[in-house]
XYZ file of N, CA and C in Angstrom:
462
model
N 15.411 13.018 -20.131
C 15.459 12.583 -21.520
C 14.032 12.442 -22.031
N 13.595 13.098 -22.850
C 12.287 13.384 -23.820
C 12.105 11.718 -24.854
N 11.095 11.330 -24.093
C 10.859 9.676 -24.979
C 10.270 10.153 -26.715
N 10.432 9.581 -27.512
C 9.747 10.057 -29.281
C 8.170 9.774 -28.695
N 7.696 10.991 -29.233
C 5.738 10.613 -29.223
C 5.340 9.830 -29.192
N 5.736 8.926 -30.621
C 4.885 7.868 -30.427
C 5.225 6.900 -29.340
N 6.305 6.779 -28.531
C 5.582 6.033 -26.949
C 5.440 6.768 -26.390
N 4.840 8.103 -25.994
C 4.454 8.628 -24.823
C 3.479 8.742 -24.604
N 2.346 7.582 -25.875
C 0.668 7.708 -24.814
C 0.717 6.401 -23.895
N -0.210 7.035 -23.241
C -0.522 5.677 -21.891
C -1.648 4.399 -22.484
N -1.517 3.653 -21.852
C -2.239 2.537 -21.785
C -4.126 2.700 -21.913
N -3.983 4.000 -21.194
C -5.017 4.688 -20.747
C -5.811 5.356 -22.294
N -4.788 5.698 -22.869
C -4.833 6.777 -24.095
C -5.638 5.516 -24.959
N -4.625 4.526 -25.053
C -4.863 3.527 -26.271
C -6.262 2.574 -26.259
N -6.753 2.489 -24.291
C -7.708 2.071 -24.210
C -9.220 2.684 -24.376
N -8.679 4.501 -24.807
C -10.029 4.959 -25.033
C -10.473 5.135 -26.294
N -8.774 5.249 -27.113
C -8.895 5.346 -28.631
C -9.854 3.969 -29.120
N -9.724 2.688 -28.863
C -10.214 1.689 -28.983
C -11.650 1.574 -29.000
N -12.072 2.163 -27.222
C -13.657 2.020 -27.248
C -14.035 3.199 -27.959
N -13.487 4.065 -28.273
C -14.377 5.320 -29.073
C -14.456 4.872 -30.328
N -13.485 4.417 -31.077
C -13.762 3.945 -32.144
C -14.563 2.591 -32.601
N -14.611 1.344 -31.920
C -15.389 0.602 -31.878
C -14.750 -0.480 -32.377
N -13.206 -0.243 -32.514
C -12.298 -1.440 -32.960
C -12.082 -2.290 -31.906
N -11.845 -3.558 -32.413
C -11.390 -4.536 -31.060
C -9.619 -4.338 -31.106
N -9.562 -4.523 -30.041
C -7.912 -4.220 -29.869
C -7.131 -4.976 -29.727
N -5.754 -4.588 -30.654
C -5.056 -6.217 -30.691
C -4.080 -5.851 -29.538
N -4.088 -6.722 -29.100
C -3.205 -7.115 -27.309
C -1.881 -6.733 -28.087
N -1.106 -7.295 -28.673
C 0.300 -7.533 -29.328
C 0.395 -5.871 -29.829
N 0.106 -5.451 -30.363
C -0.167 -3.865 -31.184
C 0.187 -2.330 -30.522
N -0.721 -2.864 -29.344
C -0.492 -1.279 -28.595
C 0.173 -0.752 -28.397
N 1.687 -1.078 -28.176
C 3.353 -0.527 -28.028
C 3.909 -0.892 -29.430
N 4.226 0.099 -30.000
C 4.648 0.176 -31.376
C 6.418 -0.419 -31.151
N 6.686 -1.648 -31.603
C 7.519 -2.006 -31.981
C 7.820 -3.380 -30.679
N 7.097 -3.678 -30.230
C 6.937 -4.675 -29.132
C 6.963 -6.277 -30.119
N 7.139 -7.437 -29.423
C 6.891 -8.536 -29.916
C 5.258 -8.949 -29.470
N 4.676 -10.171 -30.101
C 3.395 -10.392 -29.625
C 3.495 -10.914 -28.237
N 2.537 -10.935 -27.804
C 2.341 -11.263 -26.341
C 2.384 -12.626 -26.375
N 3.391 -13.566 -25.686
C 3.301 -14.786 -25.334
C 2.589 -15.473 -24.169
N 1.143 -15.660 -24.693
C 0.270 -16.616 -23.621
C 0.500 -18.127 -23.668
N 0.379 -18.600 -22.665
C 0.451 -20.283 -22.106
C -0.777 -20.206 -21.194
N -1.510 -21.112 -21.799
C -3.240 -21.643 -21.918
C -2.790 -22.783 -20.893
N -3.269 -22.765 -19.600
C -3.282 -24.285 -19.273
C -4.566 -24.717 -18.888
N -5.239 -25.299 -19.459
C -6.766 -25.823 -19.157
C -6.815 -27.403 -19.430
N -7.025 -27.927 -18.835
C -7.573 -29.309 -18.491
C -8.735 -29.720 -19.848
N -9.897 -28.939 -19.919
C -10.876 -28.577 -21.024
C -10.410 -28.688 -22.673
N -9.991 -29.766 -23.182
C -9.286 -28.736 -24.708
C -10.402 -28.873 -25.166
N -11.770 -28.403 -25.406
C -12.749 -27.395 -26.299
C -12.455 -25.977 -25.713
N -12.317 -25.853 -24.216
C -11.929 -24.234 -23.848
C -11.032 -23.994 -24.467
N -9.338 -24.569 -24.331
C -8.353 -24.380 -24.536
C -8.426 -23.868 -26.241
N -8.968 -24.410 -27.038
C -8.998 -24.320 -28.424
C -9.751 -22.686 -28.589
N -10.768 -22.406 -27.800
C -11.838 -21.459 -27.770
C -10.687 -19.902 -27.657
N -10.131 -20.559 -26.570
C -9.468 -19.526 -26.489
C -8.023 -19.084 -27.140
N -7.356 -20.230 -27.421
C -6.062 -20.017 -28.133
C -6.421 -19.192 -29.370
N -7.886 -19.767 -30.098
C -8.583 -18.902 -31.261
C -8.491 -17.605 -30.931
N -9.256 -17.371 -30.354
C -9.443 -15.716 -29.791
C -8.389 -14.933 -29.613
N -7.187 -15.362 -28.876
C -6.250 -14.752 -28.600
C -4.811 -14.605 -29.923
N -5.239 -15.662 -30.567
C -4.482 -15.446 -31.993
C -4.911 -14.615 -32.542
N -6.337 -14.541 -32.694
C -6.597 -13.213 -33.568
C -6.814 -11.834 -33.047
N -6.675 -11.839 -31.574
C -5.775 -10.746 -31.331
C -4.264 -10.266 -31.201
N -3.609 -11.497 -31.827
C -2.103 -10.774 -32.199
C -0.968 -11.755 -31.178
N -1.657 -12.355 -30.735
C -1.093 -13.211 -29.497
C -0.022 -14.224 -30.008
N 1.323 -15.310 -29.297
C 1.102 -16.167 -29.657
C 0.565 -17.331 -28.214
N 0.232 -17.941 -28.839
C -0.637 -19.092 -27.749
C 0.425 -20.499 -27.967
N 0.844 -20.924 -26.892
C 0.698 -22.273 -26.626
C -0.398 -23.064 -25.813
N -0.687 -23.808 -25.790
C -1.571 -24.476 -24.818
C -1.131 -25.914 -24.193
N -1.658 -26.043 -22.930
C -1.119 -27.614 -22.418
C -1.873 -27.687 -21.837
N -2.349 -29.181 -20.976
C -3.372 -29.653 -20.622
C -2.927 -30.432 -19.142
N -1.914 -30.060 -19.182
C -1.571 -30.663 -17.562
C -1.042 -29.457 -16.983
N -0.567 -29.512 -14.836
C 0.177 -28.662 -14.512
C 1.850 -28.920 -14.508
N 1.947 -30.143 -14.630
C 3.432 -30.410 -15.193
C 4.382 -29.739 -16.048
N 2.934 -30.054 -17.577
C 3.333 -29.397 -18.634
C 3.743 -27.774 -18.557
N 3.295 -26.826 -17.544
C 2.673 -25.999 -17.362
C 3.870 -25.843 -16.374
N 4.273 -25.845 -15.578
C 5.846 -25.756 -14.732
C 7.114 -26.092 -15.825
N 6.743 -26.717 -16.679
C 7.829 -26.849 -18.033
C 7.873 -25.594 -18.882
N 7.076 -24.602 -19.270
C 6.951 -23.863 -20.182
C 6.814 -22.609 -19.629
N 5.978 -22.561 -18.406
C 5.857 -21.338 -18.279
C 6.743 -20.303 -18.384
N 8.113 -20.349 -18.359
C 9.288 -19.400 -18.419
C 9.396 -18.824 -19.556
N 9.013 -19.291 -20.462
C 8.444 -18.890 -22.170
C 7.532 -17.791 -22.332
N 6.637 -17.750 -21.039
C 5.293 -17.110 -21.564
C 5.386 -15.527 -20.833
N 4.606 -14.435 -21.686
C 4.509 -13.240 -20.585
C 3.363 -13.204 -19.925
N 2.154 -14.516 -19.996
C 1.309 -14.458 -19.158
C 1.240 -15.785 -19.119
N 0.298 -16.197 -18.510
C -0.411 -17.884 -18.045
C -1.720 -17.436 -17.751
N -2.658 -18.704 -18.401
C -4.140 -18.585 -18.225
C -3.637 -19.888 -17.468
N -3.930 -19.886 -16.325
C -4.236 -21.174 -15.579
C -5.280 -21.771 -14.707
N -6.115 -22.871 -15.554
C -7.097 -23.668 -14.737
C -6.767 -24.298 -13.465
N -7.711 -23.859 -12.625
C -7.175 -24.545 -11.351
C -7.790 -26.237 -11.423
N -8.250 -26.804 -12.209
C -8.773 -28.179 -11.925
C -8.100 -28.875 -12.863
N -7.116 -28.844 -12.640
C -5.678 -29.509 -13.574
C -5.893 -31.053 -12.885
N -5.858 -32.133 -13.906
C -5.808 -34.036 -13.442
C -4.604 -33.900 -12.953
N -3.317 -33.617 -13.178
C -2.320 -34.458 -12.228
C -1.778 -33.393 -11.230
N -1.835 -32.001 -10.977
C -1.548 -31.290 -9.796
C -2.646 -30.494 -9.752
N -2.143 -29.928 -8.693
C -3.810 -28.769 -7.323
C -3.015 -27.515 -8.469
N -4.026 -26.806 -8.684
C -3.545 -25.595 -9.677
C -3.538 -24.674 -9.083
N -3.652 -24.698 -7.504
C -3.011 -23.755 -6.561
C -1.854 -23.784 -6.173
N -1.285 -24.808 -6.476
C -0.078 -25.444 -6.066
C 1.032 -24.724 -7.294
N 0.740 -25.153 -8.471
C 1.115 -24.841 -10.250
C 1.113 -23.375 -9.704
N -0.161 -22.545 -9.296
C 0.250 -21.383 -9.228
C 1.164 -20.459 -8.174
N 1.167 -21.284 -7.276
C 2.507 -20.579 -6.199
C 3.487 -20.994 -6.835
N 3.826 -22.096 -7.755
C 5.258 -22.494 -7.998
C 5.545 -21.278 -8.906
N 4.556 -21.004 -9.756
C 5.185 -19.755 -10.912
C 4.971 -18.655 -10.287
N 4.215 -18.178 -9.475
C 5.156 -17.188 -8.426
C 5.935 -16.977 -8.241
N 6.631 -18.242 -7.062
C 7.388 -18.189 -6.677
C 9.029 -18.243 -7.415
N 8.578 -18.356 -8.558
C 10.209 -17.878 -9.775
C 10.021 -16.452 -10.077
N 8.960 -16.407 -10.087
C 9.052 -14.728 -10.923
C 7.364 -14.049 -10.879
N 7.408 -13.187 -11.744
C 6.200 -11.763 -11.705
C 5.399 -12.318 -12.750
N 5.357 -13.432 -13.572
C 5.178 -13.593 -15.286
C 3.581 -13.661 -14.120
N 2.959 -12.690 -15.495
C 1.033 -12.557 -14.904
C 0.249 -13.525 -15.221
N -0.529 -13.834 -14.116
C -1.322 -15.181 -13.977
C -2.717 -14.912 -13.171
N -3.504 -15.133 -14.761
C -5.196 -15.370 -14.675
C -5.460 -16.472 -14.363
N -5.972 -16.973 -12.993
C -6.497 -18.369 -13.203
C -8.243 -18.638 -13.305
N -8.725 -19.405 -13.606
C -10.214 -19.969 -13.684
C -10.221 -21.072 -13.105
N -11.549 -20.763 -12.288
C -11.674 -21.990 -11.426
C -13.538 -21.885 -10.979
N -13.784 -23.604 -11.076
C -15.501 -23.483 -10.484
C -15.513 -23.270 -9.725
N -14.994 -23.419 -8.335
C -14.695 -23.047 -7.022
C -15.486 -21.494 -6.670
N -16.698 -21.485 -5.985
C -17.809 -20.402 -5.884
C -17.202 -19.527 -4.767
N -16.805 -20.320 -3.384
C -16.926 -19.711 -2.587
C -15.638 -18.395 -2.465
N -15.871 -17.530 -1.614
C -14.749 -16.604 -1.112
C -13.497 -16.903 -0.990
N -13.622 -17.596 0.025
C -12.711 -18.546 0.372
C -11.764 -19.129 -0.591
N -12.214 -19.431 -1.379
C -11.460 -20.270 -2.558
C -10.937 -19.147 -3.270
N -11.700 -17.704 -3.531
C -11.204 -16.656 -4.471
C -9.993 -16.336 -3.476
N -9.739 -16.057 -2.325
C -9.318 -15.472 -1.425
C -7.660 -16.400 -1.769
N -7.626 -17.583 -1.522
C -6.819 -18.936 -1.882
C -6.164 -18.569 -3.046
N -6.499 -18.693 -4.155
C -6.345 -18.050 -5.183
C -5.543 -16.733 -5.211
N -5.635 -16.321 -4.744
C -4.670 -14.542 -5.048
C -4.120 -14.804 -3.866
N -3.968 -15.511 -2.886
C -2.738 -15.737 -2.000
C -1.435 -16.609 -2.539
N -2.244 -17.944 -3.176
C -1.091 -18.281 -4.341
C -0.100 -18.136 -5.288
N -0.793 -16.514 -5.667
C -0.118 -16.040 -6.485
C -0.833 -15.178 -7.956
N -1.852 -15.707 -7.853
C -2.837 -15.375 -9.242
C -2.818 -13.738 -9.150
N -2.713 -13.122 -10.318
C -3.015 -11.557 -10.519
C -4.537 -11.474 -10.660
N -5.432 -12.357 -10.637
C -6.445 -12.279 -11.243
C -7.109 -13.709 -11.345
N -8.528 -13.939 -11.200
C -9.436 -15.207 -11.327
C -10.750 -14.423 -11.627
N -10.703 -15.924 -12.436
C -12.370 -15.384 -13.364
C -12.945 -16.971 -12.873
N -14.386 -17.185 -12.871
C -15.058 -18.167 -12.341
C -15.664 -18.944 -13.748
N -15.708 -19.867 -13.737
C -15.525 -20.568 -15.031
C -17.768 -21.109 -14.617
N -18.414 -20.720 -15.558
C -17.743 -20.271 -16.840
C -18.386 -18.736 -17.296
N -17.146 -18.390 -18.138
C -16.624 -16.988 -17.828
C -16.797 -16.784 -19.462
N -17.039 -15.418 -19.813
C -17.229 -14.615 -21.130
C -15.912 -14.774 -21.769
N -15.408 -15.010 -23.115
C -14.580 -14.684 -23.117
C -14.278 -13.676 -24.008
N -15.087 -12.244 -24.088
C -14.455 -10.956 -23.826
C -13.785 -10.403 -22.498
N -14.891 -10.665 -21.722
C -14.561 -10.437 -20.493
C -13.062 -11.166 -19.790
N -12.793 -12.548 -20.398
C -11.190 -12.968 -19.988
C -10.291 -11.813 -21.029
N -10.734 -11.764 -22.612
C -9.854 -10.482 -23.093
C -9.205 -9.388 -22.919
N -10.633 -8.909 -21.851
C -10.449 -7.313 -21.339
C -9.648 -7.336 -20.290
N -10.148 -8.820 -19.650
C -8.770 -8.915 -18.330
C -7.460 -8.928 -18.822
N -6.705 -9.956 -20.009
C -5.634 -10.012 -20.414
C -5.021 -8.714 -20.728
N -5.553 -7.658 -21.689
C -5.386 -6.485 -22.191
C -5.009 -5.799 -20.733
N -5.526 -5.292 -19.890
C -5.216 -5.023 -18.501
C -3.725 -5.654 -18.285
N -3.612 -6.728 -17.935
C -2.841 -7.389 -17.517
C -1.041 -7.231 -18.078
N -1.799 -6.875 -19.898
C -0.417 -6.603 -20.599
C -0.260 -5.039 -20.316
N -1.346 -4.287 -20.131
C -1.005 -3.034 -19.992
C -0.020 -2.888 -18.753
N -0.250 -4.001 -17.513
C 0.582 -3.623 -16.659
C 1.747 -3.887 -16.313
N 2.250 -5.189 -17.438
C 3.371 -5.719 -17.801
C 4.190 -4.542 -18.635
N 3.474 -4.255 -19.453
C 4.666 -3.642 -20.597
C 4.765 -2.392 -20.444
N 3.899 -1.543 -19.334
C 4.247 0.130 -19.295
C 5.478 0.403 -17.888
């Protein structure tokens, strides 16, 4: 069965149309007829949390944000990704992140000060698709998310 053109470019296609042209790319956009991408922000930080819910709204996103890992085992079933801080006050955000693993695939960036190997290593055994070391660009968390939806939604 022959898919209509317009979905048959790749992820690949849409990510070069973007840098050649010099547009920033809206996350929500790239699959023509998709809903926006539902992120859940969990950062401990709310000046980060705000920094970034900004950013990601105006790429097309919608954002919730919460500030505990409680909150954050409550909602996550909502979201098609999770930004999750690992230095959450009332649980280990290694912990937060094997639990949402362990329900399902929903993709999970976490940030954490935590330098060593070891700790990155910890981290993607938990469950994380991905860790960025705080503190981190946030194009560079963008370009990760964009990735991340590319590998969700193709």
């Amino acid at each position: 069965m022959r898919q209509p053109s317009v979905l048959r470019h790749t992820t690949h296609d849409v990510h070069h149309r973007h840098r050649a042209s010099g547009t920033q790319r809206n996350l929500s956009a790239e699959i023509p007829g998709r809903t926006p991408w539902r992120v859940l922000v969990v950062e401990s930080d709310a000046h980060a949390a705000r920094g970034i819910a900004q950013r990601l709204r105006r790429q097309g996103c919608d954002v919730v944000s919460v500030d505990s890992g409680s909150k954050a085992l409550s909602m996550y079933e909502c979201a098609d990704l999770v930004l999750l801080d690992l230095e959450l006050a009332d649980l280990d955000g290694l912990d937060v992140c094997a639990a949402i693993r362990a329900a399902g695939d929903t993709p999970i960036i976490a940030f954490t000060r935590r330098r060593s190997n070891m700790d990155q290593v910890l981290v993607l055994e938990a469950g994380a698709d991905d860790c960025l070391m705080k503190p981190y660009d946030l194009r560079e968390l963008t370009a990760r998310i964009g990735r991340a939806s590319c590998r969700e939604r193709v």
